[in-house]
Each structure stands twice: as C-alpha cells, then as structure tokens.
PDB file of N, CA and C in Angstrom:
ATOM      1  N   UNK A 813      26.552 173.975  74.390  1.00 45.00           N
ATOM      2  CA  UNK A 813      27.513 173.046  74.745  1.00 45.00           C
ATOM      3  C   UNK A 813      27.699 173.561  76.254  1.00 45.00           C
ATOM      4  N   UNK A 814      27.737 172.444  76.752  1.00 45.00           N
ATOM      5  CA  UNK A 814      28.244 173.113  78.380  1.00 45.00           C
ATOM      6  C   UNK A 814      29.142 173.253  78.713  1.00 45.00           C
ATOM      7  N   UNK A 815      29.856 174.269  79.354  1.00 51.00           N
ATOM      8  CA  UNK A 815      31.119 174.069  80.102  1.00 51.00           C
ATOM      9  C   UNK A 815      31.625 173.319  81.232  1.00 51.00           C
ATOM     10  N   UNK A 816      32.685 172.759  81.250  1.00 53.00           N
ATOM     11  CA  UNK A 816      32.827 171.553  82.288  1.00 53.00           C
ATOM     12  C   UNK A 816      33.942 172.393  82.910  1.00 53.00           C
ATOM     13  N   UNK A 817      34.079 172.027  84.438  1.00 57.00           N
ATOM     14  CA  UNK A 817      34.369 172.746  85.107  1.00 57.00           C
ATOM     15  C   UNK A 817      34.647 171.521  86.515  1.00 57.00           C
ATOM     16  N   UNK A 818      36.135 171.764  86.567  1.00 54.00           N
ATOM     17  CA  UNK A 818      36.652 170.471  86.995  1.00 54.00           C
ATOM     18  C   UNK A 818      37.248 171.494  88.792  1.00 54.00           C
ATOM     19  N   UNK A 819      36.461 171.135  89.799  1.00 52.00           N
ATOM     20  CA  UNK A 819      36.576 171.297  90.982  1.00 52.00           C
ATOM     21  C   UNK A 819      37.519 170.761  91.621  1.00 52.00           C
ATOM     22  N   UNK A 820      38.789 170.480  92.108  1.00 50.00           N
ATOM     23  CA  UNK A 820      39.303 169.632  92.901  1.00 50.00           C
ATOM     24  C   UNK A 820      38.477 168.648  94.003  1.00 50.00           C
ATOM     25  N   UNK A 821      38.177 169.800  94.465  1.00 51.00           N
ATOM     26  CA  UNK A 821      36.901 168.822  96.416  1.00 51.00           C
ATOM     27  C   UNK A 821      36.371 168.106  95.653  1.00 51.00           C
ATOM     28  N   UNK A 822      35.256 168.186  94.483  1.00 53.00           N
ATOM     29  CA  UNK A 822      34.404 167.468  94.223  1.00 53.00           C
ATOM     30  C   UNK A 822      35.449 166.032  93.625  1.00 53.00           C
ATOM     31  N   UNK A 823      36.259 165.748  92.754  1.00 50.00           N
ATOM     32  CA  UNK A 823      37.192 165.807  92.241  1.00 50.00           C
ATOM     33  C   UNK A 823      38.000 164.280  92.744  1.00 50.00           C
ATOM     34  N   UNK A 824      38.344 165.008  93.722  1.00 52.00           N
ATOM     35  CA  UNK A 824      39.091 164.101  94.995  1.00 52.00           C
ATOM     36  C   UNK A 824      38.759 162.717  94.856  1.00 52.00           C
ATOM     37  N   UNK A 825      37.447 162.178  95.865  1.00 59.00           N
ATOM     38  CA  UNK A 825      36.716 161.053  95.619  1.00 59.00           C
ATOM     39  C   UNK A 825      36.294 160.523  95.019  1.00 59.00           C
ATOM     40  N   UNK A 826      36.398 160.492  93.578  1.00 74.00           N
ATOM     41  CA  UNK A 826      35.996 159.785  92.419  1.00 74.00           C
ATOM     42  C   UNK A 826      37.706 159.132  91.932  1.00 74.00           C
ATOM     43  N   UNK A 827      39.043 159.992  92.050  1.00 80.00           N
ATOM     44  CA  UNK A 827      39.625 160.202  91.361  1.00 80.00           C
ATOM     45  C   UNK A 827      40.044 157.971  91.644  1.00 80.00           C
ATOM     46  N   UNK A 828      40.395 157.617  90.039  1.00 87.00           N
ATOM     47  CA  UNK A 828      41.125 156.209  90.297  1.00 87.00           C
ATOM     48  C   UNK A 828      41.869 156.036  88.902  1.00 87.00           C
ATOM     49  N   UNK A 829      41.841 156.664  88.404  1.00 89.00           N
ATOM     50  CA  UNK A 829      42.655 156.609  87.329  1.00 89.00           C
ATOM     51  C   UNK A 829      43.829 157.969  86.562  1.00 89.00           C
ATOM     52  N   UNK A 830      44.952 157.057  86.385  1.00 89.00           N
ATOM     53  CA  UNK A 830      46.155 158.151  86.229  1.00 89.00           C
ATOM     54  C   UNK A 830      45.984 158.620  84.556  1.00 89.00           C
ATOM     55  N   UNK A 831      46.612 159.889  84.527  1.00 89.00           N
ATOM     56  CA  UNK A 831      47.234 159.905  83.022  1.00 89.00           C
ATOM     57  C   UNK A 831      47.806 160.438  83.186  1.00 89.00           C
ATOM     58  N   UNK A 832      49.394 160.936  82.560  1.00 92.00           N
ATOM     59  CA  UNK A 832      50.085 161.283  82.284  1.00 92.00           C
ATOM     60  C   UNK A 832      50.747 161.772  81.063  1.00 92.00           C
ATOM     61  N   UNK A 833      51.607 162.864  81.218  1.00 93.00           N
ATOM     62  CA  UNK A 833      51.839 164.094  80.270  1.00 93.00           C
ATOM     63  C   UNK A 833      53.515 164.092  80.234  1.00 93.00           C
ATOM     64  N   UNK A 834      54.078 164.045  79.564  1.00 96.00           N
ATOM     65  CA  UNK A 834      55.971 164.293  79.063  1.00 96.00           C
ATOM     66  C   UNK A 834      55.358 166.077  78.680  1.00 96.00           C
ATOM     67  N   UNK A 835      55.728 167.254  78.746  1.00 95.00           N
ATOM     68  CA  UNK A 835      56.155 167.994  78.474  1.00 95.00           C
ATOM     69  C   UNK A 835      57.519 169.144  78.549  1.00 95.00           C
ATOM     70  N   UNK A 836      58.157 170.229  77.886  1.00 97.00           N
ATOM     71  CA  UNK A 836      58.803 170.495  78.320  1.00 97.00           C
ATOM     72  C   UNK A 836      58.725 171.650  79.055  1.00 97.00           C
ATOM     73  N   UNK A 837      59.827 171.820  80.363  1.00 96.00           N
ATOM     74  CA  UNK A 837      60.163 173.023  81.181  1.00 96.00           C
ATOM     75  C   UNK A 837      59.172 174.439  81.204  1.00 96.00           C
ATOM     76  N   UNK A 838      59.514 175.011  79.552  1.00 97.00           N
ATOM     77  CA  UNK A 838      58.591 176.171  79.319  1.00 97.00           C
ATOM     78  C   UNK A 838      57.611 176.121  79.543  1.00 97.00           C
ATOM     79  N   UNK A 839      56.914 175.110  78.452  1.00 97.00           N
ATOM     80  CA  UNK A 839      55.401 174.291  78.559  1.00 97.00           C
ATOM     81  C   UNK A 839      54.610 174.659  79.676  1.00 97.00           C
ATOM     82  N   UNK A 840      55.453 173.528  80.765  1.00 97.00           N
ATOM     83  CA  UNK A 840      54.852 172.934  81.957  1.00 97.00           C
ATOM     84  C   UNK A 840      54.659 175.033  82.222  1.00 97.00           C
ATOM     85  N   UNK A 841      55.880 175.803  82.787  1.00 97.00           N
ATOM     86  CA  UNK A 841      55.387 176.813  83.283  1.00 97.00           C
ATOM     87  C   UNK A 841      54.450 177.551  83.180  1.00 97.00           C
ATOM     88  N   UNK A 842      54.576 177.708  81.443  1.00 97.00           N
ATOM     89  CA  UNK A 842      53.121 178.009  80.800  1.00 97.00           C
ATOM     90  C   UNK A 842      51.732 177.907  81.415  1.00 97.00           C
ATOM     91  N   UNK A 843      51.820 176.308  81.409  1.00 97.00           N
ATOM     92  CA  UNK A 843      50.361 175.814  81.848  1.00 97.00           C
ATOM     93  C   UNK A 843      50.334 176.329  83.611  1.00 97.00           C
ATOM     94  N   UNK A 844      51.131 176.367  84.012  1.00 97.00           N
ATOM     95  CA  UNK A 844      51.110 176.554  85.304  1.00 97.00           C
ATOM     96  C   UNK A 844      50.753 178.096  85.744  1.00 97.00           C
ATOM     97  N   UNK A 845      51.012 178.856  85.129  1.00 97.00           N
ATOM     98  CA  UNK A 845      50.802 180.303  85.449  1.00 97.00           C
ATOM     99  C   UNK A 845      49.220 180.476  84.815  1.00 97.00           C
ATOM    100  N   UNK A 846      48.918 179.600  83.758  1.00 97.00           N
ATOM    101  CA  UNK A 846      47.783 179.597  83.049  1.00 97.00           C
ATOM    102  C   UNK A 846      46.643 179.177  84.876  1.00 97.00           C
ATOM    103  N   UNK A 847      47.105 178.592  84.697  1.00 97.00           N
ATOM    104  CA  UNK A 847      46.497 177.355  86.437  1.00 97.00           C
ATOM    105  C   UNK A 847      45.948 178.484  87.220  1.00 97.00           C
ATOM    106  N   UNK A 848      47.182 178.846  87.238  1.00 97.00           N
ATOM    107  CA  UNK A 848      46.941 180.206  88.471  1.00 97.00           C
ATOM    108  C   UNK A 848      45.886 181.551  87.972  1.00 97.00           C
ATOM    109  N   UNK A 849      45.887 181.898  87.091  1.00 97.00           N
ATOM    110  CA  UNK A 849      45.316 182.866  86.594  1.00 97.00           C
ATOM    111  C   UNK A 849      44.105 182.444  86.523  1.00 97.00           C
ATOM    112  N   UNK A 850      43.656 181.375  85.772  1.00 96.00           N
ATOM    113  CA  UNK A 850      42.080 180.778  86.692  1.00 96.00           C
ATOM    114  C   UNK A 850      42.129 180.282  88.121  1.00 96.00           C
ATOM    115  N   UNK A 851      42.118 180.520  88.553  1.00 96.00           N
ATOM    116  CA  UNK A 851      42.122 179.463  89.877  1.00 96.00           C
ATOM    117  C   UNK A 851      42.436 178.700  90.643  1.00 96.00           C
ATOM    118  N   UNK A 852      43.483 177.099  89.108  1.00 95.00           N
ATOM    119  CA  UNK A 852      42.927 176.123  89.161  1.00 95.00           C
ATOM    120  C   UNK A 852      44.788 175.684  89.568  1.00 95.00           C
ATOM    121  N   UNK A 853      44.653 174.239  90.034  1.00 95.00           N
ATOM    122  CA  UNK A 853      46.091 173.888  90.236  1.00 95.00           C
ATOM    123  C   UNK A 853      46.253 172.984  88.624  1.00 95.00           C
ATOM    124  N   UNK A 854      47.469 172.925  88.957  1.00 95.00           N
ATOM    125  CA  UNK A 854      47.713 172.346  87.323  1.00 95.00           C
ATOM    126  C   UNK A 854      47.623 171.457  86.509  1.00 95.00           C
ATOM    127  N   UNK A 855      47.004 169.901  87.153  1.00 94.00           N
ATOM    128  CA  UNK A 855      46.450 168.817  87.042  1.00 94.00           C
ATOM    129  C   UNK A 855      44.541 169.257  86.519  1.00 94.00           C
ATOM    130  N   UNK A 856      44.114 170.599  87.890  1.00 94.00           N
ATOM    131  CA  UNK A 856      42.347 170.740  87.176  1.00 94.00           C
ATOM    132  C   UNK A 856      42.735 171.367  85.655  1.00 94.00           C
ATOM    133  N   UNK A 857      43.083 172.334  85.601  1.00 96.00           N
ATOM    134  CA  UNK A 857      43.270 172.981  84.614  1.00 96.00           C
ATOM    135  C   UNK A 857      43.695 172.346  83.303  1.00 96.00           C
ATOM    136  N   UNK A 858      44.392 171.392  83.331  1.00 96.00           N
ATOM    137  CA  UNK A 858      44.900 170.444  82.080  1.00 96.00           C
ATOM    138  C   UNK A 858      43.302 169.347  82.447  1.00 96.00           C
ATOM    139  N   UNK A 859      42.999 169.305  82.846  1.00 94.00           N
ATOM    140  CA  UNK A 859      42.032 168.579  82.594  1.00 94.00           C
ATOM    141  C   UNK A 859      40.859 169.252  81.945  1.00 94.00           C
ATOM    142  N   UNK A 860      40.303 170.431  82.873  1.00 95.00           N
ATOM    143  CA  UNK A 860      39.120 170.625  82.719  1.00 95.00           C
ATOM    144  C   UNK A 860      39.470 171.592  80.768  1.00 95.00           C
ATOM    145  N   UNK A 861      40.700 171.739  80.731  1.00 96.00           N
ATOM    146  CA  UNK A 861      41.015 172.307  79.084  1.00 96.00           C
ATOM    147  C   UNK A 861      40.228 170.784  78.832  1.00 96.00           C
ATOM    148  N   UNK A 862      41.325 169.583  78.421  1.00 96.00           N
ATOM    149  CA  UNK A 862      41.440 168.601  77.521  1.00 96.00           C
ATOM    150  C   UNK A 862      39.549 168.546  77.640  1.00 96.00           C
ATOM    151  N   UNK A 863      38.659 168.504  79.069  1.00 95.00           N
ATOM    152  CA  UNK A 863      36.993 167.470  78.987  1.00 95.00           C
ATOM    153  C   UNK A 863      36.208 169.010  77.961  1.00 95.00           C
ATOM    154  N   UNK A 864      36.803 169.814  77.669  1.00 95.00           N
ATOM    155  CA  UNK A 864      36.280 171.198  77.366  1.00 95.00           C
ATOM    156  C   UNK A 864      36.514 170.994  75.818  1.00 95.00           C
ATOM    157  N   UNK A 865      37.721 170.142  75.390  1.00 96.00           N
ATOM    158  CA  UNK A 865      37.754 170.350  74.553  1.00 96.00           C
ATOM    159  C   UNK A 865      37.114 168.384  73.436  1.00 96.00           C
ATOM    160  N   UNK A 866      37.356 167.249  74.267  1.00 94.00           N
ATOM    161  CA  UNK A 866      36.651 165.951  74.212  1.00 94.00           C
ATOM    162  C   UNK A 866      35.322 166.510  73.823  1.00 94.00           C
ATOM    163  N   UNK A 867      34.427 166.996  74.444  1.00 94.00           N
ATOM    164  CA  UNK A 867      33.044 167.504  74.145  1.00 94.00           C
ATOM    165  C   UNK A 867      32.869 168.204  73.169  1.00 94.00           C
ATOM    166  N   UNK A 868      34.064 168.721  72.763  1.00 92.00           N
ATOM    167  CA  UNK A 868      33.764 169.961  71.239  1.00 92.00           C
ATOM    168  C   UNK A 868      34.073 169.395  70.419  1.00 92.00           C
ATOM    169  N   UNK A 869      35.162 167.909  70.071  1.00 91.00           N
ATOM    170  CA  UNK A 869      35.013 167.339  69.222  1.00 91.00           C
ATOM    171  C   UNK A 869      34.179 166.030  69.477  1.00 91.00           C
ATOM    172  N   UNK A 870      33.678 166.115  69.769  1.00 91.00           N
ATOM    173  CA  UNK A 870      32.930 164.122  70.137  1.00 91.00           C
ATOM    174  C   UNK A 870      31.315 165.583  69.744  1.00 91.00           C
ATOM    175  N   UNK A 871      30.759 166.755  70.247  1.00 89.00           N
ATOM    176  CA  UNK A 871      29.655 167.047  69.686  1.00 89.00           C
ATOM    177  C   UNK A 871      29.376 167.377  68.249  1.00 89.00           C
ATOM    178  N   UNK A 872      30.920 167.398  68.015  1.00 84.00           N
ATOM    179  CA  UNK A 872      31.567 168.047  66.392  1.00 84.00           C
ATOM    180  C   UNK A 872      30.981 166.856  65.236  1.00 84.00           C
ATOM    181  N   UNK A 873      31.176 166.274  66.105  1.00 81.00           N
ATOM    182  CA  UNK A 873      30.748 164.728  65.066  1.00 81.00           C
ATOM    183  C   UNK A 873      29.776 163.638  65.394  1.00 81.00           C
ATOM    184  N   UNK A 874      29.001 163.886  66.693  1.00 80.00           N
ATOM    185  CA  UNK A 874      28.044 163.322  66.451  1.00 80.00           C
ATOM    186  C   UNK A 874      27.069 164.635  65.495  1.00 80.00           C
ATOM    187  N   UNK A 875      27.055 165.843  65.888  1.00 80.00           N
ATOM    188  CA  UNK A 875      26.087 167.179  64.679  1.00 80.00           C
ATOM    189  C   UNK A 875      26.913 166.953  63.376  1.00 80.00           C
ATOM    190  N   UNK A 876      26.238 166.827  62.576  1.00 77.00           N
ATOM    191  CA  UNK A 876      28.075 167.434  61.398  1.00 77.00           C
ATOM    192  C   UNK A 876      25.798 168.665  60.543  1.00 77.00           C
ATOM    193  N   UNK A 877      26.631 170.019  59.897  1.00 78.00           N
ATOM    194  CA  UNK A 877      25.852 171.482  59.352  1.00 78.00           C
ATOM    195  C   UNK A 877      26.283 170.810  58.274  1.00 78.00           C
ATOM    196  N   UNK A 878      25.141 170.831  57.534  1.00 81.00           N
ATOM    197  CA  UNK A 878      25.179 171.174  55.878  1.00 81.00           C
ATOM    198  C   UNK A 878      25.044 172.000  55.295  1.00 81.00           C
ATOM    199  N   UNK A 879      25.590 172.671  54.637  1.00 85.00           N
ATOM    200  CA  UNK A 879      25.178 174.511  53.697  1.00 85.00           C
ATOM    201  C   UNK A 879      24.027 173.956  53.220  1.00 85.00           C
ATOM    202  N   UNK A 880      23.837 174.699  52.612  1.00 89.00           N
ATOM    203  CA  UNK A 880      22.447 175.224  51.786  1.00 89.00           C
ATOM    204  C   UNK A 880      22.530 174.570  50.663  1.00 89.00           C
ATOM    205  N   UNK A 881      23.119 174.560  49.821  1.00 91.00           N
ATOM    206  CA  UNK A 881      23.420 173.311  48.964  1.00 91.00           C
ATOM    207  C   UNK A 881      23.723 172.180  49.060  1.00 91.00           C
ATOM    208  N   UNK A 882      24.345 171.679  50.430  1.00 88.00           N
ATOM    209  CA  UNK A 882      24.394 169.974  49.787  1.00 88.00           C
ATOM    210  C   UNK A 882      22.885 169.818  50.903  1.00 88.00           C
ATOM    211  N   UNK A 883      22.560 170.607  51.139  1.00 89.00           N
ATOM    212  CA  UNK A 883      20.431 170.054  52.669  1.00 89.00           C
ATOM    213  C   UNK A 883      20.191 170.160  50.582  1.00 89.00           C
ATOM    214  N   UNK A 884      19.952 171.008  49.677  1.00 91.00           N
ATOM    215  CA  UNK A 884      19.539 170.707  48.704  1.00 91.00           C
ATOM    216  C   UNK A 884      19.644 169.385  48.022  1.00 91.00           C
ATOM    217  N   UNK A 885      21.507 168.708  47.567  1.00 91.00           N
ATOM    218  CA  UNK A 885      21.566 167.979  47.177  1.00 91.00           C
ATOM    219  C   UNK A 885      20.859 166.344  47.816  1.00 91.00           C
ATOM    220  N   UNK A 886      21.018 166.655  49.253  1.00 89.00           N
ATOM    221  CA  UNK A 886      20.062 165.346  50.060  1.00 89.00           C
ATOM    222  C   UNK A 886      18.944 165.366  49.811  1.00 89.00           C
ATOM    223  N   UNK A 887      18.207 166.395  49.690  1.00 91.00           N
ATOM    224  CA  UNK A 887      16.752 165.930  49.680  1.00 91.00           C
ATOM    225  C   UNK A 887      16.140 165.944  48.374  1.00 91.00           C
ATOM    226  N   UNK A 888      17.175 165.969  47.425  1.00 90.00           N
ATOM    227  CA  UNK A 888      16.826 165.653  45.617  1.00 90.00           C
ATOM    228  C   UNK A 888      17.271 164.286  45.698  1.00 90.00           C
ATOM    229  N   UNK A 889      17.853 163.939  46.365  1.00 89.00           N
ATOM    230  CA  UNK A 889      18.698 162.742  46.442  1.00 89.00           C
ATOM    231  C   UNK A 889      17.142 161.633  46.901  1.00 89.00           C
ATOM    232  N   UNK A 890      16.791 162.019  47.913  1.00 90.00           N
ATOM    233  CA  UNK A 890      15.831 161.328  49.141  1.00 90.00           C
ATOM    234  C   UNK A 890      14.165 161.385  48.256  1.00 90.00           C
ATOM    235  N   UNK A 891      14.450 162.436  47.022  1.00 92.00           N
ATOM    236  CA  UNK A 891      12.773 162.741  46.953  1.00 92.00           C
ATOM    237  C   UNK A 891      13.468 161.738  44.832  1.00 92.00           C
ATOM    238  N   UNK A 892      14.390 161.573  44.705  1.00 89.00           N
ATOM    239  CA  UNK A 892      14.524 161.138  42.933  1.00 89.00           C
ATOM    240  C   UNK A 892      14.863 159.935  43.442  1.00 89.00           C
ATOM    241  N   UNK A 893      15.065 158.846  43.862  1.00 82.00           N
ATOM    242  CA  UNK A 893      16.134 157.748  44.272  1.00 82.00           C
ATOM    243  C   UNK A 893      16.186 157.075  42.898  1.00 82.00           C
ATOM    244  N   UNK A 894      17.737 156.274  42.853  1.00 86.00           N
ATOM    245  CA  UNK A 894      18.525 155.886  41.606  1.00 86.00           C
ATOM    246  C   UNK A 894      17.290 154.675  41.259  1.00 86.00           C
ATOM    247  N   UNK A 895      17.418 153.578  40.419  1.00 89.00           N
ATOM    248  CA  UNK A 895      17.345 152.923  39.834  1.00 89.00           C
ATOM    249  C   UNK A 895      17.421 151.797  40.390  1.00 89.00           C
ATOM    250  N   UNK A 896      17.000 151.397  40.553  1.00 90.00           N
ATOM    251  CA  UNK A 896      18.019 149.661  41.363  1.00 90.00           C
ATOM    252  C   UNK A 896      18.381 148.773  40.170  1.00 90.00           C
ATOM    253  N   UNK A 897      19.374 148.477  40.727  1.00 93.00           N
ATOM    254  CA  UNK A 897      20.587 147.808  40.031  1.00 93.00           C
ATOM    255  C   UNK A 897      19.991 146.092  39.671  1.00 93.00           C
ATOM    256  N   UNK A 898      20.540 145.521  38.819  1.00 93.00           N
ATOM    257  CA  UNK A 898      20.233 144.698  38.645  1.00 93.00           C
ATOM    258  C   UNK A 898      20.742 143.302  39.868  1.00 93.00           C
ATOM    259  N   UNK A 899      21.954 143.320  40.585  1.00 92.00           N
ATOM    260  CA  UNK A 899      22.250 142.789  41.650  1.00 92.00           C
ATOM    261  C   UNK A 899      21.215 142.922  42.914  1.00 92.00           C
ATOM    262  N   UNK A 900      20.520 144.578  42.918  1.00 91.00           N
ATOM    263  CA  UNK A 900      19.322 144.478  43.574  1.00 91.00           C
ATOM    264  C   UNK A 900      17.957 143.795  43.381  1.00 91.00           C
ATOM    265  N   UNK A 901      18.038 144.215  42.260  1.00 89.00           N
ATOM    266  CA  UNK A 901      16.419 143.774  41.612  1.00 89.00           C
ATOM    267  C   UNK A 901      16.052 141.705  42.105  1.00 89.00           C
ATOM    268  N   UNK A 902      17.408 141.192  41.821  1.00 89.00           N
ATOM    269  CA  UNK A 902      17.265 140.040  41.747  1.00 89.00           C
ATOM    270  C   UNK A 902      17.431 139.214  42.910  1.00 89.00           C
ATOM    271  N   UNK A 903      18.347 140.148  44.493  1.00 89.00           N
ATOM    272  CA  UNK A 903      18.811 139.918  45.293  1.00 89.00           C
ATOM    273  C   UNK A 903      16.534 140.014  46.138  1.00 89.00           C
ATOM    274  N   UNK A 904      16.427 141.054  45.976  1.00 88.00           N
ATOM    275  CA  UNK A 904      14.782 141.422  46.383  1.00 88.00           C
ATOM    276  C   UNK A 904      13.932 139.804  45.336  1.00 88.00           C
ATOM    277  N   UNK A 905      13.528 139.416  44.467  1.00 87.00           N
ATOM    278  CA  UNK A 905      13.802 138.277  44.037  1.00 87.00           C
ATOM    279  C   UNK A 905      13.934 137.192  45.066  1.00 87.00           C
ATOM    280  N   UNK A 906      15.107 137.403  45.171  1.00 84.00           N
ATOM    281  CA  UNK A 906      15.564 136.026  45.986  1.00 84.00           C
ATOM    282  C   UNK A 906      14.775 136.452  47.661  1.00 84.00           C
ATOM    283  N   UNK A 907      14.805 136.905  47.919  1.00 71.00           N
ATOM    284  CA  UNK A 907      14.266 136.920  49.300  1.00 71.00           C
ATOM    285  C   UNK A 907      12.619 137.336  49.488  1.00 71.00           C
ATOM    286  N   UNK A 908      12.086 137.793  48.146  1.00 69.00           N
ATOM    287  CA  UNK A 908      10.581 137.961  47.961  1.00 69.00           C
ATOM    288  C   UNK A 908      10.154 135.787  47.834  1.00 69.00           C
ATOM    289  N   UNK A 909      10.620 135.267  47.279  1.00 65.00           N
ATOM    290  CA  UNK A 909      10.483 134.016  46.918  1.00 65.00           C
ATOM    291  C   UNK A 909      11.038 132.806  47.714  1.00 65.00           C
ATOM    292  N   UNK A 910      11.657 133.767  49.003  1.00 66.00           N
ATOM    293  CA  UNK A 910      12.336 133.051  50.179  1.00 66.00           C
ATOM    294  C   UNK A 910      13.638 131.984  49.696  1.00 66.00           C
ATOM    295  N   UNK A 911      14.348 131.972  48.713  1.00 60.00           N
ATOM    296  CA  UNK A 911      15.071 131.130  48.740  1.00 60.00           C
ATOM    297  C   UNK A 911      16.707 132.886  48.755  1.00 60.00           C
ATOM    298  N   UNK A 912      16.904 132.720  50.253  1.00 58.00           N
ATOM    299  CA  UNK A 912      18.016 133.532  50.986  1.00 58.00           C
ATOM    300  C   UNK A 912      19.478 132.330  50.146  1.00 58.00           C
ATOM    301  N   UNK A 913      20.613 133.550  49.599  1.00 52.00           N
ATOM    302  CA  UNK A 913      21.622 132.733  49.464  1.00 52.00           C
ATOM    303  C   UNK A 913      22.415 133.019  50.494  1.00 52.00           C
ATOM    304  N   UNK A 914      23.093 131.632  51.108  1.00 51.00           N
ATOM    305  CA  UNK A 914      24.051 132.063  51.712  1.00 51.00           C
ATOM    306  C   UNK A 914      25.972 132.040  51.714  1.00 51.00           C
TER     307      UNK A 914
END
C-alpha cells in the first residue's frame, strides 16, 4: 500500500471542497503538536492521516485473505457443486424451452 503525503503547496491549487469537524481543545492541541512534529500544518496532518486510513479501509474491503482452512472449503465447494434444486431445474427447463415467466 502506498503512503499518501499531502503537501500544502500542491494541494492549494486543487482545494475546492471543505471538510469540517469539531473536537475538544485538548485533542486539538494534541493534533497540532503531532502535526508540528511531522512538519505539517494541522489541516495537512489530519488530511494525510484520514487519507492513509481511507486507503487502508478500502484496500481491506477490496482484498480479503482466507485462512488455509477457508481456502480448502472454497475449493471443495467449487469442486463438488451442490445438486440443483427443483426450482432451479424448472427454471432451466423454462429457459431451454424459450418460455420465460415474467
């Protein structure tokens, strides 16, 4: 996963949407301190952290990892498909005969 870094100079030219949030004074002070330590202003620090988290969440959603046991179960289900139900058989007969119900 790539690391997103927000550079305030680069972001100014494309900024057109506002994101607002409220927090406690203590939390704001903590965020300002961390931003200063990272060499960023508060907005860039918060945006950078939010973007990193967003990428992580979306990456996790897009890519799922299975345990060895789960992988074996998936392969077994694929290699030994279940018998078609009566409803599925009837549907397949209707499609084969050209009689689709609506």
